Amino acid sequence: MYQEDFPKYMRMKQLKKMIPVSHTTIWTWVKKNKFPKPIKIGANTTVWVYDEVKQYLDSMGTGEYLTMWKENQENKELEKS
């Protein structure tokens, strides 16, 4: 995807176009400091800075992303038990 496809700030819906995981996974990564922190711009509005997310994803190898995703899947399985 190209930067023109996204505004300077992205809401969750736009973020999920870049990262095909659930919103719960994204929030888990934020809490564990494994993903850029969002900015709260209103009572019910949270956004991420496009450049920060893009830079983070570019710096992260595919293997690291897959490891984070796999850890999240394992945690979900443990929670079900």
CSV table of N, CA and C in Angstrom, one decimal:
chain,number,residue,atom,x,y,z
A,1,MET,N,0.8,-1.2,0.0
A,1,MET,CA,0.0,0.0,0.0
A,1,MET,C,0.9,1.2,0.0
A,2,TYR,N,0.3,2.3,-0.5
A,2,TYR,CA,1.1,3.5,-0.6
A,2,TYR,C,0.6,4.5,0.4
A,3,GLN,N,1.4,5.4,0.8
A,3,GLN,CA,1.1,6.4,1.8
A,3,GLN,C,-0.1,7.2,1.4
A,4,GLU,N,-0.3,7.5,0.1
A,4,GLU,CA,-1.5,8.2,-0.4
A,4,GLU,C,-2.8,7.6,0.0
A,5,ASP,N,-2.7,6.2,0.3
A,5,ASP,CA,-3.9,5.5,0.7
A,5,ASP,C,-4.4,5.8,2.1
A,6,PHE,N,-3.5,6.4,2.9
A,6,PHE,CA,-3.8,6.6,4.3
A,6,PHE,C,-3.5,8.1,4.6
A,7,PRO,N,-4.3,8.6,5.5
A,7,PRO,CA,-4.1,10.0,6.0
A,7,PRO,C,-2.9,10.0,7.0
A,8,LYS,N,-2.5,11.2,7.4
A,8,LYS,CA,-1.4,11.3,8.4
A,8,LYS,C,-1.8,10.5,9.7
A,9,TYR,N,-3.0,10.5,10.1
A,9,TYR,CA,-3.5,9.8,11.3
A,9,TYR,C,-4.4,8.7,10.8
A,10,MET,N,-4.3,7.6,11.5
A,10,MET,CA,-5.2,6.4,11.1
A,10,MET,C,-6.0,6.0,12.3
A,11,ARG,N,-7.2,5.6,12.0
A,11,ARG,CA,-8.1,5.0,13.0
A,11,ARG,C,-7.9,3.5,12.9
A,12,MET,N,-8.5,2.8,13.8
A,12,MET,CA,-8.3,1.3,13.9
A,12,MET,C,-8.7,0.7,12.5
A,13,LYS,N,-9.8,1.1,11.9
A,13,LYS,CA,-10.2,0.5,10.6
A,13,LYS,C,-9.1,0.6,9.6
A,14,GLN,N,-8.5,1.7,9.5
A,14,GLN,CA,-7.4,1.9,8.5
A,14,GLN,C,-6.1,1.2,8.9
A,15,LEU,N,-5.9,1.1,10.2
A,15,LEU,CA,-4.7,0.4,10.7
A,15,LEU,C,-4.8,-1.1,10.4
A,16,LYS,N,-6.0,-1.6,10.5
A,16,LYS,CA,-6.3,-3.1,10.2
A,16,LYS,C,-6.1,-3.4,8.7
A,17,LYS,N,-6.1,-2.4,7.9
A,17,LYS,CA,-5.9,-2.6,6.4
A,17,LYS,C,-4.4,-2.9,6.2
A,18,MET,N,-3.5,-2.3,7.1
A,18,MET,CA,-2.1,-2.6,7.0
A,18,MET,C,-1.7,-3.8,7.8
A,19,ILE,N,-2.4,-4.1,8.9
A,19,ILE,CA,-2.0,-5.2,9.7
A,19,ILE,C,-3.2,-6.1,9.9
A,20,PRO,N,-3.3,-7.2,9.2
A,20,PRO,CA,-4.5,-8.1,9.3
A,20,PRO,C,-4.6,-8.9,10.6
A,21,VAL,N,-4.8,-8.2,11.7
A,21,VAL,CA,-5.0,-8.9,12.9
A,21,VAL,C,-6.2,-8.2,13.6
A,22,SER,N,-6.8,-8.8,14.6
A,22,SER,CA,-7.9,-8.2,15.3
A,22,SER,C,-7.5,-6.9,16.1
A,23,HIS,N,-8.5,-6.1,16.4
A,23,HIS,CA,-8.3,-4.9,17.2
A,23,HIS,C,-7.8,-5.3,18.6
A,24,THR,N,-8.2,-6.5,19.1
A,24,THR,CA,-7.7,-7.0,20.4
A,24,THR,C,-6.2,-7.2,20.4
A,25,THR,N,-5.8,-7.8,19.3
A,25,THR,CA,-4.3,-8.1,19.2
A,25,THR,C,-3.6,-6.8,19.1
A,26,ILE,N,-4.0,-5.8,18.4
A,26,ILE,CA,-3.3,-4.6,18.3
A,26,ILE,C,-3.2,-3.9,19.7
A,27,TRP,N,-4.3,-3.9,20.5
A,27,TRP,CA,-4.3,-3.3,21.8
A,27,TRP,C,-3.4,-4.1,22.7
A,28,THR,N,-3.4,-5.4,22.6
A,28,THR,CA,-2.5,-6.3,23.4
A,28,THR,C,-1.0,-5.9,23.1
A,29,TRP,N,-0.7,-5.7,21.9
A,29,TRP,CA,0.7,-5.3,21.5
A,29,TRP,C,1.0,-3.9,22.0
A,30,VAL,N,0.0,-3.0,22.0
A,30,VAL,CA,0.3,-1.6,22.6
A,30,VAL,C,0.5,-1.7,24.1
A,31,LYS,N,-0.3,-2.5,24.8
A,31,LYS,CA,-0.1,-2.7,26.2
A,31,LYS,C,1.3,-3.3,26.6
A,32,LYS,N,1.8,-4.2,25.7
A,32,LYS,CA,3.1,-4.8,25.9
A,32,LYS,C,4.2,-4.0,25.3
A,33,ASN,N,4.0,-2.8,24.9
A,33,ASN,CA,5.0,-1.9,24.3
A,33,ASN,C,5.6,-2.6,23.0
A,34,LYS,N,4.8,-3.4,22.3
A,34,LYS,CA,5.3,-4.0,21.1
A,34,LYS,C,4.8,-3.4,19.9
A,35,PHE,N,4.1,-2.2,20.0
A,35,PHE,CA,3.5,-1.5,18.9
A,35,PHE,C,3.4,-0.1,19.3
A,36,PRO,N,3.4,0.9,18.3
A,36,PRO,CA,3.4,2.3,18.7
A,36,PRO,C,2.1,2.6,19.4
A,37,LYS,N,2.2,3.5,20.4
A,37,LYS,CA,1.1,4.0,21.2
A,37,LYS,C,0.2,4.9,20.4
A,38,PRO,N,-1.1,4.8,20.5
A,38,PRO,CA,-2.0,5.7,19.8
A,38,PRO,C,-2.1,7.1,20.5
A,39,ILE,N,-2.8,8.0,19.9
A,39,ILE,CA,-3.1,9.3,20.5
A,39,ILE,C,-4.6,9.4,20.6
A,40,LYS,N,-5.1,9.8,21.8
A,40,LYS,CA,-6.5,10.0,22.1
A,40,LYS,C,-6.8,11.4,21.7
A,41,ILE,N,-7.7,11.6,20.7
A,41,ILE,CA,-8.0,13.0,20.2
A,41,ILE,C,-9.4,13.4,20.6
A,42,GLY,N,-10.2,12.5,21.2
A,42,GLY,CA,-11.5,12.8,21.6
A,42,GLY,C,-12.0,11.7,22.6
A,43,ALA,N,-13.2,11.9,23.1
A,43,ALA,CA,-13.7,11.0,24.1
A,43,ALA,C,-13.8,9.5,23.5
A,44,ASN,N,-14.2,9.4,22.3
A,44,ASN,CA,-14.3,8.1,21.6
A,44,ASN,C,-13.4,7.9,20.4
A,45,THR,N,-12.4,8.7,20.3
A,45,THR,CA,-11.6,8.7,19.1
A,45,THR,C,-10.1,8.5,19.4
A,46,THR,N,-9.5,7.5,18.9
A,46,THR,CA,-8.1,7.2,19.1
A,46,THR,C,-7.5,7.0,17.7
A,47,VAL,N,-6.3,7.6,17.5
A,47,VAL,CA,-5.6,7.5,16.2
A,47,VAL,C,-4.2,7.1,16.4
A,48,TRP,N,-3.6,6.5,15.3
A,48,TRP,CA,-2.2,6.3,15.3
A,48,TRP,C,-1.5,7.2,14.3
A,49,VAL,N,-0.3,7.6,14.5
A,49,VAL,CA,0.4,8.4,13.5
A,49,VAL,C,0.9,7.4,12.4
A,50,TYR,N,0.5,7.7,11.2
A,50,TYR,CA,0.8,6.8,10.1
A,50,TYR,C,2.4,6.5,10.0
A,51,ASP,N,3.1,7.6,10.0
A,51,ASP,CA,4.6,7.5,9.9
A,51,ASP,C,5.2,6.6,11.0
A,52,GLU,N,4.7,6.7,12.2
A,52,GLU,CA,5.2,5.9,13.3
A,52,GLU,C,4.9,4.4,13.1
A,53,VAL,N,3.7,4.1,12.6
A,53,VAL,CA,3.3,2.7,12.3
A,53,VAL,C,4.1,2.2,11.2
A,54,LYS,N,4.2,3.0,10.1
A,54,LYS,CA,5.0,2.5,8.9
A,54,LYS,C,6.4,2.3,9.3
A,55,GLN,N,7.1,3.2,10.0
A,55,GLN,CA,8.5,3.0,10.4
A,55,GLN,C,8.6,1.8,11.3
A,56,TYR,N,7.7,1.6,12.2
A,56,TYR,CA,7.8,0.4,13.1
A,56,TYR,C,7.7,-0.9,12.3
A,57,LEU,N,6.7,-0.9,11.4
A,57,LEU,CA,6.6,-2.2,10.5
A,57,LEU,C,7.8,-2.4,9.6
A,58,ASP,N,8.3,-1.3,9.1
A,58,ASP,CA,9.5,-1.4,8.2
A,58,ASP,C,10.7,-1.9,9.0
A,59,SER,N,10.8,-1.5,10.2
A,59,SER,CA,12.0,-1.9,11.0
A,59,SER,C,11.9,-3.3,11.6
A,60,MET,N,10.6,-3.9,11.5
A,60,MET,CA,10.4,-5.2,12.1
A,60,MET,C,10.5,-6.2,11.0
A,61,GLY,N,11.2,-7.2,11.2
A,61,GLY,CA,11.3,-8.3,10.2
A,61,GLY,C,10.1,-9.1,10.2
A,62,THR,N,9.8,-9.8,9.1
A,62,THR,CA,8.6,-10.6,9.0
A,62,THR,C,8.6,-11.7,10.1
A,63,GLY,N,9.7,-12.2,10.4
A,63,GLY,CA,9.8,-13.3,11.4
A,63,GLY,C,9.3,-12.7,12.8
A,64,GLU,N,9.7,-11.5,13.1
A,64,GLU,CA,9.4,-10.9,14.4
A,64,GLU,C,7.8,-10.7,14.5
A,65,TYR,N,7.3,-10.2,13.3
A,65,TYR,CA,5.8,-10.0,13.3
A,65,TYR,C,5.1,-11.3,13.5
A,66,LEU,N,5.6,-12.4,12.8
A,66,LEU,CA,4.9,-13.7,12.9
A,66,LEU,C,5.1,-14.2,14.3
A,67,THR,N,6.2,-14.0,15.0
A,67,THR,CA,6.4,-14.4,16.4
A,67,THR,C,5.4,-13.7,17.3
A,68,MET,N,5.2,-12.4,17.1
A,68,MET,CA,4.2,-11.7,17.9
A,68,MET,C,2.8,-12.2,17.7
A,69,TRP,N,2.5,-12.5,16.4
A,69,TRP,CA,1.2,-13.0,16.1
A,69,TRP,C,1.0,-14.4,16.7
A,70,LYS,N,2.0,-15.3,16.6
A,70,LYS,CA,1.9,-16.6,17.2
A,70,LYS,C,1.7,-16.6,18.7
A,71,GLU,N,2.5,-15.7,19.4
A,71,GLU,CA,2.4,-15.5,20.8
A,71,GLU,C,0.9,-15.1,21.2
A,72,ASN,N,0.4,-14.2,20.4
A,72,ASN,CA,-1.0,-13.8,20.7
A,72,ASN,C,-2.0,-15.0,20.5
A,73,GLN,N,-1.8,-15.8,19.5
A,73,GLN,CA,-2.7,-16.9,19.3
A,73,GLN,C,-2.6,-17.9,20.4
A,74,GLU,N,-1.3,-18.1,20.9
A,74,GLU,CA,-1.1,-19.1,22.1
A,74,GLU,C,-1.8,-18.5,23.3
A,75,ASN,N,-1.7,-17.2,23.5
A,75,ASN,CA,-2.4,-16.6,24.7
A,75,ASN,C,-3.9,-16.8,24.6
A,76,LYS,N,-4.4,-16.6,23.5
A,76,LYS,CA,-5.9,-16.8,23.3
A,76,LYS,C,-6.3,-18.2,23.7
A,77,GLU,N,-5.5,-19.2,23.2
A,77,GLU,CA,-5.7,-20.6,23.6
A,77,GLU,C,-5.7,-20.9,25.1
A,78,LEU,N,-4.7,-20.2,25.7
A,78,LEU,CA,-4.6,-20.4,27.2
A,78,LEU,C,-5.8,-19.8,27.9
A,79,GLU,N,-6.3,-18.6,27.4
A,79,GLU,CA,-7.4,-18.0,28.0
A,79,GLU,C,-8.7,-18.8,27.9
A,80,LYS,N,-8.8,-19.6,26.8
A,80,LYS,CA,-10.0,-20.4,26.6
A,80,LYS,C,-10.0,-21.6,27.6
A,81,SER,N,-8.8,-22.0,28.0
A,81,SER,CA,-8.6,-23.2,28.9
A,81,SER,C,-9.1,-22.9,30.3
